[in-house]
C-alpha cells in the first residue's frame, strides 16, 4: 500500500477529522510499512490508547476556527502594520542610508499623481533624516518628479537640467557635492538614456522605486550613478502617509490605485506606470480620516484609471462577480472578477466627514455603472463634476485608439449621466491629428463638442510616443500644420459651446470652498465651486450672523455660498510661448455679491430657516441643497471673476504645474489649449 492510502485507512480507523490531524509518528510508521500488507500498516503506537485521540479532540475543539482566521486577516487590512526595517545591503552600512540633515529640493511637473508621488517621496526621505528646503541655492539634493506624457513635457525637463548644470558646476568645494535626480515617468521611459546624455544626473528612480531613494542616494555619495526603474505588480505605497507639501492647503490628493491596463494605442502610461493595482480600502479610509482630523476640506481620489479601482486584499470579497461596465462599453482585457469596487470605496470615503468634499480623477468612461452615478447623486459632499474623456468624435479614430466604445455609446452615457445627476458639470479630453485622422473625422469631433457642450475641456494635438501600440503599428501621417489648424478649430468651437454651458450658472447659488488670496490681487480671495472652477471675489468684511453686528472675513477652509451674475468672456494673461503660437485663452468674468457669513462650525439643520436675508453663508455641504431651495435675496454686489488665470508656460521652467491624471495622459503635442482645473488652466 502507498503511504497516502495507509494514512487514509488510519484516519478512517481512528475516526479523526481532516487528513492534517494525523500525527507525524503515524506518518513515519506508514512510510516504514508502505511496502507491506495493509493489515500491518498501523503501528502499535498508533493503535494504542484513546488518550491521544481525546487529547487532540479537546485541543481541536478549543482551538481557532476558520472564521477566526478571516477576522484576523480583516484586522490586518484595517490596521496595516509598518513593514519591518530591512537590513542594509552588504555594501552599505545603516549610517550611510541616513540623510544626515542634507537638504532636499523637490520640483514637480505633470499631473496630480506626480504631486502625490512627491509627497510620498518626501515622506520616505524625511524618515531617513533629510530636510526639506524651498531654496534651490541651499539644496544638497535636487529631485525632479517628471512627466513623460508628451514630448513637450520631456523637453521641459531637458531645459531644466541645462539650467541646473551651471548650479552644479559652480558649487563651492567647501560644500558637499550637489546631487541631481530624475524621478517618475521620464526616468521610467528613458532609463539609461538620461544618464548617458546628461552626465550631471546622479540617480534615476521610477514611479515604483521611491522606497529605494535612501539607498540610491547613499550609492550616489560614493561617486557612482544609481538607478532603480523596476516596475512592480503590487506597489501602492499603502503604508506610507504622504507629507503635505503646503501646510496651509485646504485640499489634498489621495492615491487609491496605480497603473493602467487599458492599453489605448496612443498612451504611454502603461509603460511608465505599469499594470493596474489598487490599495486596500482600509488604508485609504485611514488616510482620509487623518486628513479630516488635520482640518482639510477637500480630497481628490487619484488614479490613472481611478474608477476601475478593485481591492482584492480582503479574501471574503473575492467572489466571482464580474465588473459592471457602462452600457455599450468594452475592455481590451479579460473582464476582472471580484474585489471591492469603486462604488464601495466612494461610499465609505464620503461617510468619513460630511464637511469634506470628495472628487476623483481621472476616470475612464467604461467604468461608470449605475451604482456609481446614483451614489454621486445621493451624497451631497461628492462633487457633481465628472471628467469623461472622449478623445475623438469619430468611430473610426476611436477604434484605432482602442478606446472600447463608439460615439453613439459615449453620447448615450452622457445623456444617462445628466439624467442621473441633474446639473452635473462635464469635462473631457480630445486629441486631434491622431494617426490616419481625415478631415471628416475631425468634423465629427467638432460636432461632438457642439452636441455635448462641455463645461471644461483639455484639447491637444497628437505626437507619437515610443513603445506605444501606435508607434509600432500606425503611421503618424497628419502634417504638423494640419494638426495645429484642427486644434485651433476645436478651441474655437469648444469656447463657444462652453460659454453656452456655463451661462446656466448665472443667477445660481453655488458653494465655494475658500482657498486663500488670489494670485492676481492681495485684495481678492479665491476658491473653487462644485464644478472645480476657480471663483475670485473681493476680500471684504461681512457680517457674522451668529454674532449680530460682528464683522468677519472668510478664511481658507470656509464654505461660502455665492450667487453668480453677469458673465462675459475675457482675455487672460498668456505665456510667451502661447503668444508665439497665437493661442487664445479665456476666463469668464462674473459679478459676485458680498454678504454676511457665519462661523464654519455652525451647522444648519435641513429644516432650519435661512439665518439672514442676504448673501454668502458658511455652511456644511450636507445642507447645501436644502439651503439653496430657500432662494435668499442678494445685495452688496462687488466685481469678481470665475475662471483661472493662465500662469507662465512650462517652457519657462515652471514647477508644480498640474493637469488631470490618467486617461487623457495620451501622446499629446506641445501645441495645446489648456482649460479648467489646475495651475495654468482656464475656461
XYZ file of C-alpha atoms in Angstrom:
683
model
C 0.000 0.000 0.000
C 1.210 3.521 -0.791
C 1.827 5.954 2.145
C -1.214 8.142 1.312
C -3.524 5.101 1.262
C -2.062 3.985 4.559
C -2.765 7.390 6.107
C -6.337 7.427 4.788
C -7.018 3.979 6.300
C -5.555 5.102 9.590
C -7.787 8.185 9.512
C -10.891 6.035 8.998
C -9.816 3.606 11.739
C -9.310 6.344 14.330
C -12.328 8.381 13.101
C -10.191 11.508 13.172
C -11.135 14.660 11.300
C -9.090 16.029 8.462
C -6.032 14.459 6.940
C -3.816 17.056 8.553
C -4.706 15.774 12.020
C -2.679 12.582 11.558
C 0.439 12.737 13.744
C 3.987 12.619 12.476
C 4.704 9.290 14.250
C 1.845 7.749 12.285
C 3.206 9.151 9.027
C 6.635 7.750 9.817
C 5.056 4.382 10.584
C 3.211 4.406 7.258
C 6.382 5.254 5.371
C 8.179 2.387 7.104
C 5.441 -0.104 6.158
C 4.480 1.242 2.748
C 5.556 -1.993 1.054
C 3.908 -4.450 3.461
C 0.327 -5.778 3.530
C -2.449 -3.440 4.594
C -3.025 -5.137 7.915
C 0.468 -4.260 9.057
C 0.265 -0.613 8.173
C -0.603 0.795 11.617
C 1.994 0.586 14.346
C 1.100 -0.454 17.845
C 1.899 3.083 18.924
C -0.678 4.443 16.506
C -3.322 1.989 17.682
C -2.581 2.328 21.375
C -4.744 4.341 23.657
C -7.651 6.617 23.105
C -5.894 9.233 25.217
C -4.061 10.720 22.258
C -7.289 10.956 20.300
C -9.161 12.558 23.194
C -6.336 14.987 23.860
C -6.221 16.033 20.210
C -10.019 16.334 20.001
C -10.142 18.557 23.068
C -7.406 20.808 21.737
C -9.108 20.983 18.348
C -12.445 21.953 19.914
C -10.874 24.834 21.852
C -8.636 25.982 19.001
C -9.248 28.676 16.388
C -11.893 28.237 13.715
C -11.767 29.232 10.070
C -13.774 32.360 10.870
C -11.079 33.332 13.360
C -8.503 33.472 10.578
C -10.841 35.536 8.376
C -11.364 38.047 11.175
C -7.633 38.219 11.805
C -6.968 38.912 8.123
C -9.577 41.688 8.154
C -7.980 43.328 11.204
C -4.603 43.289 9.484
C -6.096 45.061 6.482
C -7.762 47.711 8.637
C -4.562 48.421 10.552
C -1.676 47.592 8.274
C 1.448 47.099 10.280
C 4.531 49.008 9.315
C 6.963 46.853 7.369
C 9.963 45.530 9.197
C 13.127 47.519 8.730
C 15.224 45.654 6.237
C 18.898 45.122 6.727
C 21.015 47.453 4.598
C 22.639 45.908 1.535
C 26.065 44.387 2.237
C 27.880 47.222 0.516
C 26.250 49.903 2.716
C 26.062 50.500 6.450
C 22.997 51.711 8.290
C 24.594 55.122 8.814
C 25.197 55.554 5.094
C 21.450 55.252 4.449
C 20.744 58.238 6.697
C 20.327 61.693 5.238
C 22.414 63.382 7.941
C 20.235 66.500 7.574
C 21.146 67.099 3.956
C 18.622 69.432 2.326
C 16.360 68.229 -0.476
C 14.715 70.459 -3.084
C 11.764 68.870 -4.935
C 10.254 70.121 -8.191
C 7.058 68.581 -9.557
C 5.986 68.514 -13.204
C 2.905 66.980 -14.783
C -0.239 65.540 -13.265
C -1.757 65.414 -9.793
C -0.432 61.886 -9.498
C 3.075 63.356 -9.613
C 2.119 65.818 -6.877
C 1.081 62.872 -4.718
C 4.264 60.993 -5.664
C 6.281 63.992 -4.495
C 4.580 63.809 -1.103
C 5.302 60.065 -0.900
C 8.963 60.523 -1.849
C 9.373 63.282 0.697
C 7.742 61.167 3.415
C 10.320 58.423 2.762
C 13.268 60.821 2.729
C 12.079 62.653 5.824
C 12.089 59.402 7.816
C 15.675 58.826 6.661
C 16.872 62.111 8.140
C 16.713 64.505 5.177
C 15.494 68.087 5.485
C 13.223 69.903 3.012
C 14.149 73.267 1.535
C 12.325 75.642 -0.785
C 15.562 77.481 -1.592
C 17.303 75.994 -4.621
C 20.635 77.602 -3.722
C 20.925 75.854 -0.358
C 19.883 72.409 -1.599
C 22.243 69.431 -1.354
C 19.926 67.185 -3.377
C 17.657 68.299 -6.226
C 14.951 65.854 -7.308
C 12.724 66.464 -10.327
C 9.449 64.493 -10.371
C 8.859 64.247 -14.100
C 6.176 63.657 -16.701
C 6.642 61.737 -19.949
C 3.182 62.037 -21.425
C 4.250 64.097 -24.420
C 7.398 65.456 -25.982
C 6.864 68.921 -24.580
C 6.844 67.588 -21.018
C 10.180 65.843 -21.505
C 11.724 68.820 -23.280
C 10.826 70.930 -20.256
C 12.949 68.630 -18.083
C 15.915 68.690 -20.512
C 15.786 72.504 -20.423
C 15.644 72.477 -16.654
C 18.662 70.150 -16.438
C 20.675 72.593 -18.542
C 19.805 75.321 -16.042
C 20.829 73.138 -13.112
C 24.111 72.196 -14.760
C 25.546 75.643 -14.076
C 24.417 75.407 -10.457
C 26.233 72.105 -10.045
C 29.480 73.143 -11.737
C 29.698 76.379 -9.711
C 29.149 74.572 -6.419
C 31.810 75.651 -3.860
C 34.200 72.856 -2.928
C 33.664 73.695 0.713
C 30.130 72.281 0.448
C 29.075 68.681 -0.124
C 28.651 67.879 -3.839
C 25.264 68.723 -5.314
C 23.279 65.633 -6.347
C 20.581 65.719 -9.023
C 17.974 63.020 -9.509
C 15.170 62.321 -12.003
C 12.076 60.638 -10.579
C 8.860 59.409 -12.134
C 7.695 58.633 -15.646
C 10.561 60.170 -17.619
C 13.066 58.122 -15.630
C 10.991 55.016 -16.325
C 10.665 55.655 -20.055
C 14.195 56.780 -20.949
C 16.169 54.956 -18.249
C 19.872 54.863 -19.159
C 19.495 57.416 -21.950
C 19.227 60.130 -19.293
C 22.415 59.011 -17.533
C 24.288 58.780 -20.835
C 23.034 62.074 -22.238
C 23.314 64.133 -19.061
C 26.349 63.096 -17.037
C 25.292 65.593 -14.384
C 22.305 63.375 -13.423
C 23.261 61.198 -10.462
C 20.231 58.985 -9.929
C 17.050 57.680 -11.536
C 14.007 56.336 -9.707
C 10.877 55.110 -11.449
C 7.354 55.552 -10.023
C 7.570 52.220 -8.148
C 11.070 52.754 -6.693
C 10.607 55.621 -4.230
C 11.196 53.326 -1.251
C 14.700 52.827 -2.632
C 15.609 56.526 -2.610
C 17.719 56.402 0.600
C 19.821 53.559 -0.844
C 20.162 55.262 -4.240
C 21.335 58.473 -2.601
C 23.811 56.535 -0.463
C 25.266 54.909 -3.593
C 25.496 58.317 -5.261
C 27.522 59.633 -2.321
C 30.211 57.100 -3.205
C 30.659 58.846 -6.558
C 28.622 56.458 -8.699
C 25.424 56.909 -10.647
C 22.454 54.922 -9.312
C 19.160 53.812 -10.854
C 16.087 51.771 -9.998
C 13.422 51.770 -12.700
C 11.805 48.417 -11.981
C 8.024 48.367 -12.257
C 6.033 46.483 -9.652
C 2.876 44.403 -9.805
C 1.873 45.227 -6.234
C 3.490 48.502 -5.081
C 0.845 51.022 -3.954
C 2.709 52.766 -1.066
C -0.352 51.932 1.054
C 1.646 52.043 4.307
C 3.218 55.443 3.614
C 1.386 58.569 4.731
C 2.220 61.340 2.239
C 3.538 64.544 3.779
C 1.504 67.543 2.640
C 3.819 69.982 0.886
C 1.665 73.004 1.733
C 0.775 73.342 5.430
C -1.935 75.917 4.609
C -3.649 73.760 1.976
C -7.380 73.143 2.208
C -7.352 70.113 -0.109
C -5.238 67.015 -0.666
C -4.692 64.203 -3.153
C -5.114 60.579 -2.097
C -3.796 57.934 -4.466
C -6.104 54.891 -4.499
C -4.627 52.902 -7.388
C -1.665 52.948 -9.734
C -1.044 51.904 -13.316
C -3.400 51.229 -16.218
C -4.488 48.121 -18.126
C -6.452 49.838 -20.908
C -3.554 49.923 -23.394
C -5.009 52.660 -25.598
C -2.864 52.773 -28.715
C -1.652 56.368 -28.170
C -0.909 56.142 -24.437
C 2.479 55.715 -22.746
C 1.061 55.364 -19.207
C 1.007 51.520 -19.060
C 4.717 51.556 -19.958
C 5.718 54.190 -17.397
C 3.293 53.379 -14.586
C 2.826 49.643 -15.052
C -0.190 47.397 -14.526
C -3.251 48.353 -12.510
C -3.170 47.603 -8.795
C -5.323 49.105 -6.052
C -4.670 50.000 -2.437
C -6.588 48.207 0.330
C -9.753 50.119 1.195
C -8.807 50.236 4.881
C -5.546 52.096 4.216
C -7.340 54.673 2.037
C -10.002 55.319 4.676
C -7.333 55.726 7.341
C -5.503 58.328 5.249
C -8.714 60.270 4.577
C -9.566 60.235 8.298
C -6.166 61.690 9.147
C -6.615 64.419 6.546
C -10.018 65.241 8.014
C -8.507 65.447 11.504
C -5.920 67.874 10.097
C -8.769 70.153 9.000
C -8.622 69.623 5.247
C -11.923 70.244 3.482
C -11.441 68.542 0.136
C -9.945 65.230 -1.006
C -9.332 64.137 -4.586
C -9.054 60.387 -5.132
C -6.349 59.747 -7.706
C -5.553 57.025 -10.191
C -4.587 56.629 -13.827
C -7.930 54.869 -14.220
C -9.443 55.784 -10.889
C -12.930 54.307 -11.289
C -11.578 50.875 -12.233
C -10.498 50.531 -8.584
C -10.677 46.920 -7.377
C -9.398 45.879 -3.941
C -8.685 42.151 -3.783
C -6.899 42.250 -0.437
C -9.915 41.063 1.575
C -10.442 37.404 0.748
C -14.130 37.265 1.621
C -14.926 39.716 -1.201
C -13.016 37.872 -3.911
C -16.127 36.244 -5.328
C -16.935 35.567 -8.955
C -19.000 38.727 -9.527
C -17.946 40.400 -12.779
C -17.155 44.068 -13.152
C -20.120 46.191 -14.256
C -19.275 48.408 -17.232
C -21.127 51.343 -18.725
C -23.685 50.249 -21.306
C -22.138 49.697 -24.741
C -18.529 49.758 -23.492
C -15.901 47.014 -23.697
C -12.367 46.445 -22.418
C -9.091 45.486 -24.075
C -8.515 42.867 -21.393
C -10.401 39.958 -19.884
C -13.184 41.095 -17.575
C -11.975 41.179 -13.979
C -13.769 39.289 -11.234
C -14.491 40.071 -7.600
C -12.979 42.558 -5.195
C -14.288 45.723 -3.578
C -15.186 48.125 -6.360
C -15.024 51.911 -6.727
C -18.657 52.421 -5.673
C -17.906 50.766 -2.312
C -14.822 52.923 -1.760
C -16.611 56.139 -2.763
C -19.454 55.305 -0.390
C -17.096 54.716 2.540
C -14.929 57.777 1.883
C -17.941 60.099 1.633
C -19.176 58.935 5.052
C -15.990 59.878 6.925
C -16.627 63.623 7.084
C -19.834 65.270 5.773
C -17.957 68.592 5.590
C -15.261 67.202 3.305
C -15.722 67.450 -0.448
C -14.856 64.337 -2.442
C -13.562 64.425 -6.018
C -11.909 61.795 -8.201
C -9.783 61.860 -11.318
C -9.110 60.587 -13.891
C -11.837 58.105 -14.773
C -12.482 56.078 -17.913
C -15.994 56.260 -19.428
C -16.333 52.468 -19.377
C -16.358 52.347 -15.559
C -19.497 54.345 -14.763
C -22.101 51.742 -13.751
C -25.410 52.975 -12.346
C -24.374 52.389 -8.732
C -21.572 54.964 -9.059
C -23.848 57.561 -10.669
C -26.570 57.009 -8.075
C -24.068 57.456 -5.252
C -22.781 60.736 -6.719
C -26.363 61.965 -6.966
C -27.264 60.999 -3.394
C -24.194 62.230 -1.488
C -24.042 65.994 -1.145
C -20.319 66.031 -0.407
C -19.402 64.147 -3.604
C -18.871 66.884 -6.188
C -21.256 66.862 -9.127
C -18.453 67.093 -11.650
C -17.345 64.226 -13.880
C -14.391 64.024 -16.197
C -15.444 61.991 -19.240
C -12.552 61.693 -21.726
C -13.809 61.251 -25.293
C -10.555 61.741 -27.281
C -12.401 61.810 -30.628
C -15.872 62.033 -32.127
C -15.112 59.618 -34.966
C -15.846 55.905 -34.613
C -13.001 55.085 -36.977
C -10.473 57.030 -34.894
C -11.867 55.668 -31.620
C -11.356 52.169 -32.968
C -7.768 52.986 -33.974
C -7.197 54.399 -30.483
C -8.599 51.171 -28.964
C -10.936 53.121 -26.708
C -13.518 50.360 -26.376
C -16.618 52.367 -27.282
C -18.377 54.061 -30.166
C -19.502 57.659 -30.434
C -23.106 56.508 -30.018
C -22.335 54.649 -26.775
C -20.427 57.672 -25.449
C -23.262 60.115 -26.221
C -25.778 57.720 -24.639
C -23.622 57.680 -21.488
C -23.552 61.492 -21.417
C -27.352 61.624 -21.568
C -27.625 58.942 -18.893
C -25.261 60.821 -16.570
C -27.211 64.046 -16.971
C -30.451 62.211 -16.233
C -28.998 60.583 -13.104
C -27.179 63.717 -11.846
C -29.109 66.890 -12.749
C -26.849 69.918 -13.120
C -23.674 67.842 -13.395
C -20.606 69.588 -14.825
C -18.777 67.638 -17.539
C -15.194 67.915 -18.725
C -13.379 65.956 -21.410
C -10.137 65.364 -23.321
C -9.663 65.496 -27.070
C -6.680 64.584 -29.233
C -6.604 65.997 -32.737
C -4.427 64.804 -35.592
C -4.203 61.165 -34.491
C -2.808 58.621 -36.944
C -4.922 58.473 -40.092
C -7.407 61.147 -38.984
C -9.205 62.583 -42.015
C -10.976 65.895 -42.370
C -14.305 64.098 -41.953
C -13.057 62.512 -38.715
C -12.104 65.963 -37.487
C -15.537 67.395 -38.315
C -17.167 64.576 -36.360
C -15.124 65.599 -33.326
C -16.248 69.202 -33.825
C -19.860 68.059 -33.928
C -19.410 66.072 -30.683
C -18.186 69.228 -28.928
C -21.268 71.037 -30.173
C -23.601 68.228 -29.177
C -22.362 67.666 -25.613
C -21.402 71.255 -24.611
C -18.715 70.517 -22.022
C -18.078 72.910 -19.157
C -14.325 72.260 -19.199
C -12.026 70.825 -21.848
C -8.462 69.666 -22.408
C -7.517 69.768 -26.073
C -4.216 68.634 -27.559
C -2.528 67.871 -30.857
C -1.134 64.352 -31.126
C 2.547 63.452 -31.070
C 3.717 59.860 -31.204
C 5.439 58.237 -28.225
C 7.790 55.294 -28.396
C 6.687 51.910 -27.000
C 3.006 52.599 -27.651
C 0.918 50.419 -29.947
C 0.506 53.359 -32.335
C 4.303 53.693 -32.570
C 4.665 50.066 -33.649
C 1.561 49.629 -35.829
C 0.340 53.006 -37.075
C 1.767 55.891 -39.043
C 1.838 59.458 -37.791
C 0.700 60.789 -41.164
C -1.158 64.009 -40.301
C 1.093 67.025 -41.130
C 2.027 69.278 -38.255
C 0.369 72.344 -39.742
C -2.878 70.401 -40.203
C -2.790 69.278 -36.564
C -2.380 72.855 -35.391
C -5.146 74.150 -37.642
C -7.546 71.488 -36.415
C -6.569 72.214 -32.828
C -7.402 75.903 -33.288
C -10.773 74.970 -34.757
C -11.539 72.710 -31.811
C -10.556 75.502 -29.425
C -12.893 77.959 -31.120
C -15.846 75.573 -31.087
C -15.200 74.479 -27.531
C -15.051 78.087 -26.323
C -18.384 78.881 -27.940
C -20.108 75.815 -26.516
C -18.543 76.155 -23.061
C -19.833 79.744 -22.879
C -23.341 78.458 -23.533
C -22.987 75.673 -20.984
C -21.561 77.917 -18.279
C -24.232 80.540 -18.894
C -26.534 78.294 -16.876
C -24.609 79.213 -13.717
C -25.770 82.824 -13.941
C -28.219 83.587 -11.167
C -27.458 80.310 -9.391
C -26.169 79.958 -5.858
C -23.005 77.912 -5.700
C -20.917 76.599 -2.869
C -17.327 77.855 -2.932
C -14.522 76.454 -0.799
C -12.219 79.351 0.089
C -8.570 78.530 -0.666
C -6.836 81.822 0.076
C -5.827 85.016 -1.660
C -5.946 85.291 -5.421
C -2.643 85.264 -7.272
C -3.824 88.315 -9.165
C -4.518 90.576 -6.235
C -3.992 90.578 -2.486
C -7.391 92.230 -2.113
C -9.240 89.279 -3.660
C -9.997 85.816 -2.336
C -10.232 82.732 -4.470
C -11.938 79.392 -4.114
C -13.478 76.559 -6.104
C -17.074 75.702 -6.752
C -18.612 72.256 -7.070
C -17.534 72.074 -10.735
C -13.903 72.655 -9.674
C -13.798 76.049 -11.384
C -11.972 78.864 -9.660
C -14.032 81.751 -8.315
C -12.332 85.059 -7.477
C -14.134 87.566 -5.260
C -13.172 90.571 -3.090
C -11.811 90.033 0.397
C -14.163 92.238 2.352
C -15.604 92.201 5.844
C -19.048 90.697 6.093
C -21.464 90.278 8.943
C -21.283 87.177 11.110
C -24.889 86.141 11.547
C -24.106 84.191 14.722
C -22.973 87.439 16.349
C -25.110 90.329 15.191
C -23.053 93.335 14.214
C -19.742 91.456 14.225
C -17.734 91.806 11.012
C -15.605 88.852 9.902
C -13.618 87.757 6.854
C -13.830 84.387 5.136
C -10.835 82.188 5.891
C -9.249 79.314 3.912
C -11.292 76.192 4.526
C -14.589 78.057 4.870
C -17.518 77.197 2.630
C -19.177 80.256 1.119
C -22.445 80.358 -0.809
C -22.213 82.750 -3.748
C -24.693 83.883 -6.372
C -23.269 84.183 -9.903
C -24.174 87.083 -12.195
C -23.240 88.945 -15.404
C -20.812 86.619 -17.198
C -18.685 87.703 -20.117
C -15.663 86.242 -21.836
C -12.438 87.978 -21.012
C -8.928 87.644 -22.421
C -6.414 86.496 -19.813
C -2.677 86.744 -19.430
C -0.733 84.437 -21.753
C 2.711 82.959 -21.576
C 5.326 83.971 -24.130
C 5.074 80.532 -25.697
C 1.302 80.661 -26.112
C 1.512 84.180 -27.566
C 4.042 82.969 -30.127
C 1.655 80.203 -31.093
C -1.215 82.717 -31.379
C -3.271 80.769 -28.888
C -6.183 82.445 -27.122
C -7.169 81.759 -23.536
C -10.308 82.972 -21.864
C -11.891 83.286 -18.462
C -15.463 84.074 -17.504
C -15.982 87.256 -15.523
C -18.848 87.400 -13.080
C -20.342 89.931 -10.727
C -20.276 88.310 -7.301
C -22.227 89.725 -4.328
C -20.850 90.153 -0.854
C -22.997 89.249 2.132
C -22.833 88.051 5.728
C -21.161 84.829 6.743
C -21.237 82.641 9.813
C -18.610 80.556 11.512
C -17.820 77.310 9.694
C -18.520 75.486 12.943
C -22.185 76.361 12.644
C -24.323 73.648 11.073
C -27.805 74.443 9.839
C -30.339 71.664 10.182
C -32.068 70.777 6.912
C -35.340 72.271 8.127
C -33.842 75.414 9.655
C -34.711 78.781 8.247
C -32.220 80.878 6.353
C -30.416 82.923 9.005
C -30.213 86.140 7.061
C -31.884 87.821 4.123
C -28.666 88.362 2.198
C -25.889 86.504 0.904
C -22.868 84.451 1.455
C -23.060 81.923 4.249
C -20.518 79.428 5.514
C -22.079 76.001 5.973
C -21.624 72.291 5.572
C -22.072 70.712 2.121
C -24.734 68.361 3.504
C -27.042 71.348 3.951
C -26.418 72.885 0.562
C -29.390 71.538 -1.401
C -31.898 72.477 1.296
C -30.493 75.958 1.813
C -30.374 76.770 -1.891
C -34.035 75.906 -2.307
C -34.948 78.771 0.025
C -33.799 81.349 -2.551
C -32.367 84.118 -0.350
C -32.131 87.657 -1.615
C -28.831 89.260 -2.568
C -27.281 92.638 -2.020
C -23.957 94.420 -1.855
C -22.582 93.344 -5.250
C -18.883 93.548 -5.985
C -16.893 92.669 -9.065
C -15.210 89.279 -9.284
C -14.237 86.545 -11.683
C -14.754 82.902 -12.087
C -12.056 81.121 -14.025
C -8.340 80.661 -13.743
C -5.533 83.000 -14.736
C -3.048 81.416 -17.092
C 0.359 81.027 -15.458
C 3.744 81.090 -17.096
C 4.174 78.183 -19.505
C 6.182 75.053 -18.862
C 8.925 76.244 -21.230
C 9.892 78.870 -18.650
C 10.685 76.069 -16.180
C 7.575 76.329 -14.052
C 7.493 73.780 -11.247
C 4.401 72.265 -9.763
C 2.266 72.551 -12.883
C -0.603 70.107 -12.663
C -3.088 68.660 -15.094
C -5.704 65.936 -14.760
C -4.398 62.430 -14.246
C -4.752 59.364 -16.286
C -6.878 58.660 -19.262
C -6.058 61.889 -21.042
C -2.378 61.207 -20.492
C -2.047 60.094 -24.085
C 0.579 61.109 -26.582
C -0.072 64.822 -26.784
C 1.662 67.618 -28.633
C 3.198 70.773 -27.364
C 0.584 72.921 -29.122
C -2.305 72.853 -26.695
C -5.144 74.873 -25.299
C -5.464 74.243 -21.610
C -8.788 74.859 -19.930
C -10.006 74.261 -16.448
C -8.777 72.580 -13.332
C -5.263 73.359 -12.154
C -2.453 75.926 -12.453
C -2.201 77.259 -15.986
C -5.687 76.090 -16.975
C -8.562 78.421 -17.797
C -12.039 78.138 -19.178
